[in-house]
mmCIF file of C-alpha atoms in Angstrom:
data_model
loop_
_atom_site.group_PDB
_atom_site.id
_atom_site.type_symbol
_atom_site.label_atom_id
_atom_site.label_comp_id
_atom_site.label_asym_id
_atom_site.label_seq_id
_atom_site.Cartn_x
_atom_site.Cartn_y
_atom_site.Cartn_z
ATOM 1 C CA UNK A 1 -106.620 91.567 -12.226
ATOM 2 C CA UNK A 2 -109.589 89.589 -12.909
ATOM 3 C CA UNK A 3 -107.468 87.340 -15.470
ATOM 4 C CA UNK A 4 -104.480 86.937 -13.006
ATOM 5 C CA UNK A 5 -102.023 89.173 -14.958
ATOM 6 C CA UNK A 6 -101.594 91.017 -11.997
ATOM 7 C CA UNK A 7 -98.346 88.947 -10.210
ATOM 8 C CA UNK A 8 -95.760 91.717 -10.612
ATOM 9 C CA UNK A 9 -98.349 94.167 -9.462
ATOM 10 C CA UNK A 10 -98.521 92.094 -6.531
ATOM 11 C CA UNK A 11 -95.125 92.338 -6.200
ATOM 12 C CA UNK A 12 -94.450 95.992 -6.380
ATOM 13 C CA UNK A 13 -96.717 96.876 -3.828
ATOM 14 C CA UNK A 14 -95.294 94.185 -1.548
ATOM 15 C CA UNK A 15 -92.479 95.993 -1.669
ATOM 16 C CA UNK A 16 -94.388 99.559 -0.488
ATOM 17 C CA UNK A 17 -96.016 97.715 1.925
ATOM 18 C CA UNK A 18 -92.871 96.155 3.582
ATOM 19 C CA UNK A 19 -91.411 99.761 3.319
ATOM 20 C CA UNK A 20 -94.374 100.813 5.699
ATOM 21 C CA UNK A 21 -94.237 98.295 7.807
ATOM 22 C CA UNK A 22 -96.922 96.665 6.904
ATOM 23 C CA UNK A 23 -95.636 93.343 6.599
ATOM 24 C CA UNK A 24 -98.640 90.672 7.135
ATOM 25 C CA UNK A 25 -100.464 91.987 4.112
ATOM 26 C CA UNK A 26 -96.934 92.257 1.853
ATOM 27 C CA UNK A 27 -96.446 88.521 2.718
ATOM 28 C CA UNK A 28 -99.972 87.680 1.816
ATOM 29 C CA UNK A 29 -99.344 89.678 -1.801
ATOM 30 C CA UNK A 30 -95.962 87.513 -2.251
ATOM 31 C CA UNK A 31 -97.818 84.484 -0.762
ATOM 32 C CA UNK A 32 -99.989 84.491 -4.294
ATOM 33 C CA UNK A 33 -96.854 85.850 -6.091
ATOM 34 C CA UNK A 34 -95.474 82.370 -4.942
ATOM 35 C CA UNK A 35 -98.348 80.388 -5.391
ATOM 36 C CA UNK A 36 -98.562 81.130 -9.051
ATOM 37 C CA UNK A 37 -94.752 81.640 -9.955
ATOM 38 C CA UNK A 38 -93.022 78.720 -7.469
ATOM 39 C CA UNK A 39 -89.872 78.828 -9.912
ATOM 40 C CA UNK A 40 -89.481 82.796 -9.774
ATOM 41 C CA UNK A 41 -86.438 83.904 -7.976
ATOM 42 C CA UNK A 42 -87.068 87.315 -7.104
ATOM 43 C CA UNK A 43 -90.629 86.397 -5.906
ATOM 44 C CA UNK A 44 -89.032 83.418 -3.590
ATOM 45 C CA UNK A 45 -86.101 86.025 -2.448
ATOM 46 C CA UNK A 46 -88.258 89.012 -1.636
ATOM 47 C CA UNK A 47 -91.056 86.703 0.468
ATOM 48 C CA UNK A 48 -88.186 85.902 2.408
ATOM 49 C CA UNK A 49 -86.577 88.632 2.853
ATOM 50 C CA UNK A 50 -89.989 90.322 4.028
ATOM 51 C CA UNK A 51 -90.124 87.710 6.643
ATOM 52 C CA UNK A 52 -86.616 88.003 7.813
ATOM 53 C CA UNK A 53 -86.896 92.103 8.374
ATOM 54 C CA UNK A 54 -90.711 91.838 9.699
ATOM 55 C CA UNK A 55 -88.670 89.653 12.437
ATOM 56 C CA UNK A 56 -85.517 92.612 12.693
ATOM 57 C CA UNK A 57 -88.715 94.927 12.958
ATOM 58 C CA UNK A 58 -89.687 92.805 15.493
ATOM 59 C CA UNK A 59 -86.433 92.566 17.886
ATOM 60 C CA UNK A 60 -86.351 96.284 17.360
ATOM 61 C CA UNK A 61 -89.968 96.781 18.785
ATOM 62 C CA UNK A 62 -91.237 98.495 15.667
ATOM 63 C CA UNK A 63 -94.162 95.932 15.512
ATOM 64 C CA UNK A 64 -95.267 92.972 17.915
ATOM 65 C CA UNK A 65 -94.441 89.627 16.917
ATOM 66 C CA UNK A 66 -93.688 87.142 19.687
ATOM 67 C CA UNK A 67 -94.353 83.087 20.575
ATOM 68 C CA UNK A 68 -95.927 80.958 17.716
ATOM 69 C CA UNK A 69 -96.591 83.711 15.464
ATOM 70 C CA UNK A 70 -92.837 84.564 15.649
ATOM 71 C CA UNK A 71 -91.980 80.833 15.292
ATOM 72 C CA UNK A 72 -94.025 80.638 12.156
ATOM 73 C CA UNK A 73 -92.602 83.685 10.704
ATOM 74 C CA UNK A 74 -89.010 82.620 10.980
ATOM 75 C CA UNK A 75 -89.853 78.734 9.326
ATOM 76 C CA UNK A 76 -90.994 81.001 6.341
ATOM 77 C CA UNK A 77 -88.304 83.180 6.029
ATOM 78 C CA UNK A 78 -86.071 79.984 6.088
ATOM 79 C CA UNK A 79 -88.215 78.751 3.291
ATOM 80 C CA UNK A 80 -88.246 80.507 1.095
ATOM 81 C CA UNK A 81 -84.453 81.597 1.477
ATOM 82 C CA UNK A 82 -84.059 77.606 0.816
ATOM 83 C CA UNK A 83 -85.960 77.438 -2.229
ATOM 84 C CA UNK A 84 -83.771 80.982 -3.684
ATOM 85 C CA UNK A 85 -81.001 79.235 -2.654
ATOM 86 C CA UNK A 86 -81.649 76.319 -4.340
ATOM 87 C CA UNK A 87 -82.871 78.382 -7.605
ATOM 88 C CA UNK A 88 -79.405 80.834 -7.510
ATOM 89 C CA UNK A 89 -76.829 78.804 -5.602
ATOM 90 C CA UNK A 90 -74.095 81.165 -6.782
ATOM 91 C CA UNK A 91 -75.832 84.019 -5.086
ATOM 92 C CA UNK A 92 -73.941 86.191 -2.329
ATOM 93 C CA UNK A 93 -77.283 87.836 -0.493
ATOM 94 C CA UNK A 94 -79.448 85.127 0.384
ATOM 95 C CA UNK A 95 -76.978 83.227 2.044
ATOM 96 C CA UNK A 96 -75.955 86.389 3.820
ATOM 97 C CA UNK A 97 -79.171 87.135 4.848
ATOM 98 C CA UNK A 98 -80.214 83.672 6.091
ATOM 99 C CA UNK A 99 -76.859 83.639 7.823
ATOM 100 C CA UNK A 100 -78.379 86.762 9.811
ATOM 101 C CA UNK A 101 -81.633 84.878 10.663
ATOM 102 C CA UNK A 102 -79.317 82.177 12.397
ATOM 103 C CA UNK A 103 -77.213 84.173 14.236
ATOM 104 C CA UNK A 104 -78.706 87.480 15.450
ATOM 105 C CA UNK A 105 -82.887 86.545 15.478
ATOM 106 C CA UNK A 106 -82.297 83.067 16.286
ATOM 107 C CA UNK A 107 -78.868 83.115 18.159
ATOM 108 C CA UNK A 108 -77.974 80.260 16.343
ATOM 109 C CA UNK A 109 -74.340 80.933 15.561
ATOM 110 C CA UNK A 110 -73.094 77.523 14.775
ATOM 111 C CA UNK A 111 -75.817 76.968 12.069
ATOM 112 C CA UNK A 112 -74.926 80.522 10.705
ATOM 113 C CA UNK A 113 -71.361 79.369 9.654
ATOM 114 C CA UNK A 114 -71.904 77.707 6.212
ATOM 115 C CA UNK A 115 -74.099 80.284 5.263
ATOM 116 C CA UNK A 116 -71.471 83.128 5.778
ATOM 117 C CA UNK A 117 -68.984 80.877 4.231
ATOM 118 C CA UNK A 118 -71.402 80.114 1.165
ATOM 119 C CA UNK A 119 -71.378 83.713 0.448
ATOM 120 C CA UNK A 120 -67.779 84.430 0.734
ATOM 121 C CA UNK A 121 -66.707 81.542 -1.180
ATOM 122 C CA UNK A 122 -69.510 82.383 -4.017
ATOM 123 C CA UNK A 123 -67.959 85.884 -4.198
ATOM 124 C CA UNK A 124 -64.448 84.616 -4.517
ATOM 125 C CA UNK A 125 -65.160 82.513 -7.160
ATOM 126 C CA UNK A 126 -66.315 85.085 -9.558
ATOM 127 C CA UNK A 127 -63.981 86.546 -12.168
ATOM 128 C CA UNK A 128 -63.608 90.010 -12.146
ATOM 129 C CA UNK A 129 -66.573 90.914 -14.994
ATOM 130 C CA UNK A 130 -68.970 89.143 -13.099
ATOM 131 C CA UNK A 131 -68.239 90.755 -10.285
ATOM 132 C CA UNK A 132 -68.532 94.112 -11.886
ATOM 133 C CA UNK A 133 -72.267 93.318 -13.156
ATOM 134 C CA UNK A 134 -73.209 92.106 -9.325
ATOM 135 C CA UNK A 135 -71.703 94.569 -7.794
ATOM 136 C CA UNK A 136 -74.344 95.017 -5.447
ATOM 137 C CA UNK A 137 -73.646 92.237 -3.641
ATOM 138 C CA UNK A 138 -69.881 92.844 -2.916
ATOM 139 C CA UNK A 139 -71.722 95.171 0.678
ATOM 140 C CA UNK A 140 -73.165 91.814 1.620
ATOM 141 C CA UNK A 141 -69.578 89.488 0.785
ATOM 142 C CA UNK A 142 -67.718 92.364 2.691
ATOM 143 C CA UNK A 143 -70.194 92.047 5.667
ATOM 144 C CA UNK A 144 -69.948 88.250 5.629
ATOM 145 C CA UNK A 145 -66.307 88.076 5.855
ATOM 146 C CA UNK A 146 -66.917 90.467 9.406
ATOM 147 C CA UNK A 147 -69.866 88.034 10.430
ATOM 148 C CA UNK A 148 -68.216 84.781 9.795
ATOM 149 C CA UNK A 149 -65.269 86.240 12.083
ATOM 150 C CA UNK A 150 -67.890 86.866 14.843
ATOM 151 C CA UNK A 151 -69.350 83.799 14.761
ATOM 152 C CA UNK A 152 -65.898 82.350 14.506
ATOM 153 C CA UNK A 153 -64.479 84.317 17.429
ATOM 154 C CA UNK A 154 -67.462 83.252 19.386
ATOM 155 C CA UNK A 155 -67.183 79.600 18.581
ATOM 156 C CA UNK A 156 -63.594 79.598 20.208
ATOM 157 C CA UNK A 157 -61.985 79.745 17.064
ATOM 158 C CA UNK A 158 -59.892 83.118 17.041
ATOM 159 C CA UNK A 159 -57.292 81.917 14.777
ATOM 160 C CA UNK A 160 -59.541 81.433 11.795
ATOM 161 C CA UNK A 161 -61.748 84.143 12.743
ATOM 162 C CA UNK A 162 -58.839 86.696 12.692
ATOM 163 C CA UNK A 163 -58.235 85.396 9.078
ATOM 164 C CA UNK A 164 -61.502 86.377 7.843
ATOM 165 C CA UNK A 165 -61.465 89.314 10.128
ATOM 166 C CA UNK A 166 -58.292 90.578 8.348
ATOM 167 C CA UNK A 167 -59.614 90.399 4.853
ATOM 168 C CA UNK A 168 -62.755 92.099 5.648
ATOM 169 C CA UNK A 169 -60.728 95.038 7.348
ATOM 170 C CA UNK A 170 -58.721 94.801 3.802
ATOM 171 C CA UNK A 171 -61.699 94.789 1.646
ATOM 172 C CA UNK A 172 -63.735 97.502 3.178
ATOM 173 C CA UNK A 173 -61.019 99.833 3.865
ATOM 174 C CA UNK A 174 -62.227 102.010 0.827
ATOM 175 C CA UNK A 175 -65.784 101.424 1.311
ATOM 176 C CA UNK A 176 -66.236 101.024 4.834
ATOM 177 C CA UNK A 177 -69.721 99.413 4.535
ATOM 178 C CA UNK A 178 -68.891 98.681 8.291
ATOM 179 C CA UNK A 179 -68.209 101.261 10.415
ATOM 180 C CA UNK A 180 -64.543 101.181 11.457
ATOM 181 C CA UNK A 181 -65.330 101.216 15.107
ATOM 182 C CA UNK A 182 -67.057 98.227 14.767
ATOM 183 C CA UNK A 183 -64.219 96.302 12.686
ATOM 184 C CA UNK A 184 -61.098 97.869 15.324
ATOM 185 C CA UNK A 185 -63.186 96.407 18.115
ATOM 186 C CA UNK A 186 -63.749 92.402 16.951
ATOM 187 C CA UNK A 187 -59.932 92.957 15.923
ATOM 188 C CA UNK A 188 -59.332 93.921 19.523
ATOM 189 C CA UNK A 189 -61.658 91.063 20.977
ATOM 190 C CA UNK A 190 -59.733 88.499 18.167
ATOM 191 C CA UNK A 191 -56.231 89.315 19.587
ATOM 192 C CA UNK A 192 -57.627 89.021 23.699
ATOM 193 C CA UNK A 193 -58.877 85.483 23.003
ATOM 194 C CA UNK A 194 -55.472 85.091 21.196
ATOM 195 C CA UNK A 195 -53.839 86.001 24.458
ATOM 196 C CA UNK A 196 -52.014 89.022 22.144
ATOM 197 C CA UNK A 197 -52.965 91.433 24.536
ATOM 198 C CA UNK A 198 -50.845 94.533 23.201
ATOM 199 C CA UNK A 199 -52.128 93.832 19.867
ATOM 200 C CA UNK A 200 -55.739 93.905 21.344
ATOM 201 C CA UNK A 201 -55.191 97.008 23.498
ATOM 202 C CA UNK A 202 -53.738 98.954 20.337
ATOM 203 C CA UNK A 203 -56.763 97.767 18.292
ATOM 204 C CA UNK A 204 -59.107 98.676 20.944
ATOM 205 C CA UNK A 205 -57.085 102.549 20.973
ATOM 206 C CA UNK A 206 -57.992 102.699 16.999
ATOM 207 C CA UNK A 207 -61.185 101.887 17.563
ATOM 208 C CA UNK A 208 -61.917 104.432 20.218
ATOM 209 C CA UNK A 209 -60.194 107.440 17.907
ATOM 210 C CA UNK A 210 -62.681 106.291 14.951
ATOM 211 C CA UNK A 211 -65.627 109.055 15.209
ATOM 212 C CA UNK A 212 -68.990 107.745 16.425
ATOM 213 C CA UNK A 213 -72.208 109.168 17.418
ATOM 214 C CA UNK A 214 -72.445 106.429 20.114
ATOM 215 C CA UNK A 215 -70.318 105.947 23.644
ATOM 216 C CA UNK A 216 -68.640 102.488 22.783
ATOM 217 C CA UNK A 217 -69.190 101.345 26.578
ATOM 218 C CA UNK A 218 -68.268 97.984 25.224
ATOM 219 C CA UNK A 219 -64.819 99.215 23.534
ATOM 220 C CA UNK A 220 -64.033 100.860 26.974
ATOM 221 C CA UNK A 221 -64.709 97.423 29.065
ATOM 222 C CA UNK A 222 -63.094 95.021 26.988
ATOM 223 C CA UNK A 223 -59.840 97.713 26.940
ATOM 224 C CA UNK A 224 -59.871 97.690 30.729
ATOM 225 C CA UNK A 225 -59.980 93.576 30.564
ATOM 226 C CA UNK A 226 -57.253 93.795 28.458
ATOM 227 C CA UNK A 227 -55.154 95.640 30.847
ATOM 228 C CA UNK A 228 -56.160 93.528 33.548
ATOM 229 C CA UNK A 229 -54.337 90.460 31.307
ATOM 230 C CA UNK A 230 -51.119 92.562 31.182
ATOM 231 C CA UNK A 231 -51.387 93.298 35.207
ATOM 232 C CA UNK A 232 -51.803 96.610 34.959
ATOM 233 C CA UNK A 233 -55.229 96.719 37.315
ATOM 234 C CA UNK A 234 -54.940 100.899 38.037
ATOM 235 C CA UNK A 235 -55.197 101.631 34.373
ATOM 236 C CA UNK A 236 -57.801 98.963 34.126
ATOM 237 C CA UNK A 237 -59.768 100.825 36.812
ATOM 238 C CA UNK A 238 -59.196 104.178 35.160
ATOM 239 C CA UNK A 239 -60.598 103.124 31.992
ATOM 240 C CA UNK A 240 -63.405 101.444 33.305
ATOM 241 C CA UNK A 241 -64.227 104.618 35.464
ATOM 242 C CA UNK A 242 -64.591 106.656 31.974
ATOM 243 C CA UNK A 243 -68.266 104.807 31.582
ATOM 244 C CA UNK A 244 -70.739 107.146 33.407
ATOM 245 C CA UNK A 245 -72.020 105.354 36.397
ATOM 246 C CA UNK A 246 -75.569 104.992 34.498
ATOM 247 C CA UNK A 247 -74.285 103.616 31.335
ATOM 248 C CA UNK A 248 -72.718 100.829 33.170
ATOM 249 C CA UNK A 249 -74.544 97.316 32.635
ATOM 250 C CA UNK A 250 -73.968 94.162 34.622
ATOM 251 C CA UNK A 251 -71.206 93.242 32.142
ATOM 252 C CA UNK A 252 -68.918 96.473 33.139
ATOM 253 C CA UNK A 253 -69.878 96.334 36.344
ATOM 254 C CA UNK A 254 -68.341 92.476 36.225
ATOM 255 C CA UNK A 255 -64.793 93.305 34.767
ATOM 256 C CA UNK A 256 -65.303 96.371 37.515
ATOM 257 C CA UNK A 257 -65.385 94.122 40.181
ATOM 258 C CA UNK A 258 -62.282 91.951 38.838
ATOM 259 C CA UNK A 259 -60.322 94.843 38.582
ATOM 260 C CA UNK A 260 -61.242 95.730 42.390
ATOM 261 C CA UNK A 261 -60.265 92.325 43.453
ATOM 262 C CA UNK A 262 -56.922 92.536 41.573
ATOM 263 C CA UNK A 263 -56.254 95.421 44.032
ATOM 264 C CA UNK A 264 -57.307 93.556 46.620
ATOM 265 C CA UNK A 265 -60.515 95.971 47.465
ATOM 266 C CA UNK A 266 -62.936 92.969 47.869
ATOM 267 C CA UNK A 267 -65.407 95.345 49.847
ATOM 268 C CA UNK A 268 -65.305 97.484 46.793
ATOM 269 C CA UNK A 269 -65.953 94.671 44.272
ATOM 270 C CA UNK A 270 -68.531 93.146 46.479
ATOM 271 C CA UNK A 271 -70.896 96.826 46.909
ATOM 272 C CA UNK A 272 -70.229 96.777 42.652
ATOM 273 C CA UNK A 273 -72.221 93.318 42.519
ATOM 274 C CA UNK A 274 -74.601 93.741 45.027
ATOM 275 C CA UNK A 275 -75.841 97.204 42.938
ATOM 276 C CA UNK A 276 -75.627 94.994 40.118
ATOM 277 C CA UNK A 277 -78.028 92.398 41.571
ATOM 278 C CA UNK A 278 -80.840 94.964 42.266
ATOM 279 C CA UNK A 279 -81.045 96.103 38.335
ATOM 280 C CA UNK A 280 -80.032 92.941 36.408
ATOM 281 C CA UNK A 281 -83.451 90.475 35.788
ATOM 282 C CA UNK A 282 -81.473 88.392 32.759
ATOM 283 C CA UNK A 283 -77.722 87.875 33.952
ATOM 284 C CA UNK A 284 -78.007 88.249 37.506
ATOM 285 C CA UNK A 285 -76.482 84.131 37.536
ATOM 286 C CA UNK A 286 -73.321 85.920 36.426
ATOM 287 C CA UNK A 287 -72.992 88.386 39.413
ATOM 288 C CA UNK A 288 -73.769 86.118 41.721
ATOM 289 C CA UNK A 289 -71.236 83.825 40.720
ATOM 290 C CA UNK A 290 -69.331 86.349 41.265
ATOM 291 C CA UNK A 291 -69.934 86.879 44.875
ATOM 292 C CA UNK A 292 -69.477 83.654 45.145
ATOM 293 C CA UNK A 293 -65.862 83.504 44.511
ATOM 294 C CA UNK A 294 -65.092 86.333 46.226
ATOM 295 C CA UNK A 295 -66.696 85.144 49.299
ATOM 296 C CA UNK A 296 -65.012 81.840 49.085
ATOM 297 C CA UNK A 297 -61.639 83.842 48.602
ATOM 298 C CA UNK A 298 -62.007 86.054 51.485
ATOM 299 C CA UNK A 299 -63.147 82.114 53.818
ATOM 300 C CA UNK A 300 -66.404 83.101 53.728
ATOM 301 C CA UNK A 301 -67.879 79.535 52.870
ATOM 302 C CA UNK A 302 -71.041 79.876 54.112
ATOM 303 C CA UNK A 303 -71.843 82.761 52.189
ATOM 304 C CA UNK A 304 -70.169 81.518 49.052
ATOM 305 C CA UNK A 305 -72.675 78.267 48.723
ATOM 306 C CA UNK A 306 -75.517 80.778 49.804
ATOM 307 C CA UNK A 307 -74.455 82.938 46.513
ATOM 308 C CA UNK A 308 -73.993 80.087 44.390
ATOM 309 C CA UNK A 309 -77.471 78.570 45.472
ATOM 310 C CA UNK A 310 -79.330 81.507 44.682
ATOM 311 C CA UNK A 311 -77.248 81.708 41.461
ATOM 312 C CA UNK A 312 -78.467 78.351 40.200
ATOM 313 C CA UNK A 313 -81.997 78.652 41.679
ATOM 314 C CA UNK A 314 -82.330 82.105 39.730
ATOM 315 C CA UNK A 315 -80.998 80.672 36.291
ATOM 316 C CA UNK A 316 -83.399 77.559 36.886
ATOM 317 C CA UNK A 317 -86.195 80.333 37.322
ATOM 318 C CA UNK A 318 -85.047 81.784 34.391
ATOM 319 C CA UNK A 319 -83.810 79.689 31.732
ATOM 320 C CA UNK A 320 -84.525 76.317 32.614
ATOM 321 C CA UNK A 321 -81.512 74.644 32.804
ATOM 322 C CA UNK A 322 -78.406 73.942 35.241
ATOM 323 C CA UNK A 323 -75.795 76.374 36.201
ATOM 324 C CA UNK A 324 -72.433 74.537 36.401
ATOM 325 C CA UNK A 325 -70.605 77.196 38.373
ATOM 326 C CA UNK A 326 -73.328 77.886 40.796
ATOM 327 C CA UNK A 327 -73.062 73.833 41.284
ATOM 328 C CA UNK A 328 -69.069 74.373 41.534
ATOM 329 C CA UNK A 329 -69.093 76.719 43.968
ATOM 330 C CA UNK A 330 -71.534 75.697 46.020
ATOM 331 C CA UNK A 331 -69.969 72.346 45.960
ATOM 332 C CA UNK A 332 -66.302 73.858 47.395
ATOM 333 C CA UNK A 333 -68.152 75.724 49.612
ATOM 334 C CA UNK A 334 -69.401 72.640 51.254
ATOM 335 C CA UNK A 335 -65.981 70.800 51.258
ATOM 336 C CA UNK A 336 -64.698 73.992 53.150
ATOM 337 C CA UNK A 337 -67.303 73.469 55.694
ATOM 338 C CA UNK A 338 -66.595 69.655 56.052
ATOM 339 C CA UNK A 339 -70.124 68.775 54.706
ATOM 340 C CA UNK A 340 -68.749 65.959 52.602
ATOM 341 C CA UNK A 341 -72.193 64.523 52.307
ATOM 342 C CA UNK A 342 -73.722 67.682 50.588
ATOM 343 C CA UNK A 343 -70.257 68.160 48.725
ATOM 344 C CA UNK A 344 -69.908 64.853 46.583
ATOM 345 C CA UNK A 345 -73.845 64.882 45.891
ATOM 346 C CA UNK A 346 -73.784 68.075 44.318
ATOM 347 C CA UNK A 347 -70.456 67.411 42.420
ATOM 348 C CA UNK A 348 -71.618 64.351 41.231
ATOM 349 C CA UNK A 349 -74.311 66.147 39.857
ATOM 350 C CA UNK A 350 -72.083 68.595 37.931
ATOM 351 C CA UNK A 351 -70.019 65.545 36.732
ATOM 352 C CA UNK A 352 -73.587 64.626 35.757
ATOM 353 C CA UNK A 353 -73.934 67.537 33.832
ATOM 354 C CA UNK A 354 -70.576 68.719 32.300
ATOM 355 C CA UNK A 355 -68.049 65.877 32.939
ATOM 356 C CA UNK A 356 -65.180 68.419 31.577
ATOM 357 C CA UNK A 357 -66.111 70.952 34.078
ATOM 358 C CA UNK A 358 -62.457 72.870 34.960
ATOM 359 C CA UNK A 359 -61.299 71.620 38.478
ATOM 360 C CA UNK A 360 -64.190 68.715 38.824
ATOM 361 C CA UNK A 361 -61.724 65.994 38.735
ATOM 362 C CA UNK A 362 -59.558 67.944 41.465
ATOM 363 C CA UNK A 363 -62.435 68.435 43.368
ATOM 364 C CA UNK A 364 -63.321 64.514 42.695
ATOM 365 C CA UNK A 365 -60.355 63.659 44.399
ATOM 366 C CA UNK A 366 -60.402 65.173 47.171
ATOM 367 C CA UNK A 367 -63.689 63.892 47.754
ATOM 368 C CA UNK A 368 -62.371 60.878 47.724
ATOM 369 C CA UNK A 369 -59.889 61.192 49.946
ATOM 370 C CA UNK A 370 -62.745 62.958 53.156
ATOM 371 C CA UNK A 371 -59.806 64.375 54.200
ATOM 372 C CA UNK A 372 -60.255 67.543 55.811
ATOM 373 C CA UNK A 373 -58.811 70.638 54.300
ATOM 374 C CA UNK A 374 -55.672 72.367 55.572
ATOM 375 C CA UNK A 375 -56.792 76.198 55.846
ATOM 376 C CA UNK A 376 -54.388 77.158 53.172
ATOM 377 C CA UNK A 377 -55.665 75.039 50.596
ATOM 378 C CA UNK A 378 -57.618 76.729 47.961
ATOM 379 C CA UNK A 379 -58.963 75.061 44.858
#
């Protein structure tokens, strides 16, 4: 020790120590592994990689790491997943994992893309003998394929995320590193956002036959949206009723309340939300939103702005920004009740805001004109 012979000591019982949990002092032990070996890929790889799960311990509530400390924690992990990189730049993991960082701890999807990408093309490329000798790595080119479809999916992009999606489902059907409930239901979200809503609803069926120690809430939601696209609102409503009352969140409770409206049982919809508001602290913008529309719908104007209002005042409180649909609605709302002053200030602030808001350049018009609306007239 004395003589500094002791680096892959060091590095051993990082490992143990990362395997309890104990993650400041494994860091510290790689920190010096580092320090004296800045060249030495599995050093660089493993000090990231103990960063990146001491932050997954973190979002699970395993150990307490929040504000600057947090902050700090994820600059290293992207560090020192730079510098393996940049020392193995035909790996598959590290790209994978950084990928991760991006998109689930940070919630930086866009920035997660070439990473994912990185790793599937550096899989690809190998010939089949080199892919025998790392064949470790094939779990983490198989889960990339699923992520980049995710992030794909979410990006608007369901074309090319179906792609990937369908080569992952191909690739793992053997191994099934990823549970097949998991895969069935992205397939089932890819082919909604396609608009291939029978598609969706038989991938969404698969997925709920796969066996799982979990209720798939979210398989049974998305299922009832997807009969709500093919206008078939009563067995929307019957599969959303097969989520217990208490295992409904704000989202269910959301495509519950479309379905209601479909049937035209606004009072139903409206008691839905309303619950929704009293539990919900983070998305509560959403419901009220919500009640917005439906309040406008039913010529309830007054109400509507009042939603909207609180809507944007709440996601101010919150999150610090602007709302645009609490500014939309509350913006009709006042050109319902002929307060054309209030109206064009607050949609000149959405145009402000989001120029390509849906409907602003309708509602711009109109404006415009200070006409007054004809009771029919809905926008």
């Amino acid at each position: 020790v004395k003589s500094g012979n002791d680096t892959e000591i060091r590095a051993k019982a990082a490992f143990a120590l990362g395997q309890l949990m104990r993650f400041d002092e494994a860091i510290s032990e790689l920190t010096i592994c580092v320090e004296r070996e800045p060249e030495n890929f599995l050093y660089n790889s493993s000090l990231a990689y103990t960063a990146y799960n001491s932050l997954y311990a973190a979002n699970n509530r395993e150990i307490f790491l929040r504000g600057k400390p947090r902050q700090e924690r994820v600059e290293l992990a992207h560090k020192y997943f730079s510098k393996a990189q940049e020392l193995r730049p035909d790996g598959i993991t590290n790209y994978y994992r950084e990928g991760m960082l991006y998109k689930q701890i940070e919630g930086k999807t866009r920035k997660s893309v070439y990473l994912f990408e990185t790793a599937v093309k550096n899989w690809r490329v190998l010939d089949e003998e080199s892919k025998k000798a790392r064949s470790q790595e094939r779990k983490n080119y198989v889960k990339s394929l699923y992520q980049l479809a995710s992030c794909l999916v979410n990006l608007d992009l369901p074309n090319r995320a179906l792609k990937f999606l369908n080569e992952c489902i191909s690739e793992d059907e053997e191994s099934n590193y990823i549970c097949p409930l998991f895969k069935y239901f992205a397939l089932g979200k890819v082919y909604y956002r396609l608009g291939k809503f029978e598609k969706a609803r038989d991938a969404l069926n698969f997925a709920l036959s796969c066996n799982t120690k979990q209720f798939p809430d979210y398989v049974y939601e998305l299922l009832a949206r997807v009969l709500l696209a093919m206008d078939e609102p009563q067995n929307a409503l019957e599969t959303i009723n097969k989520i217990p009352e208490r295992k409904r969140r704000p989202y269910c409770r959301w495509t519950e309340s479309d379905i209601l409206c479909a049937l035209r049982d606004f009072d139903g919809a409206r008691k839905i939300l309303l619950r929704a508001t009293e539990r919900d602290n983070r998305s509560r913008h959403k419901t009220l939103v919500r009640l917005a529309k439906i309040e406008y719908i039913n010529g309830n104007f007054e109400k509507s702005g009042e939603y909207a209002r609180e809507a944007g005042k709440f996601f101010h409180e919150k999150w610090g920004g602007i709302l645009g649909d609490a500014l939309f609605w509350e913006a009709v709302s006042a050109y319902r009740l002929g307060d054309y002053t209030r109206a064009k200030k607050l949609t000149t602030d959405l145009r402000d805001f989001n120029p390509r808001y849906p409907k602003l350049q309708q509602l711009l018009r109109k404006l415009e004109q200070s006409e007054s609306p004809s009771e029919k007239e809905v926008l």
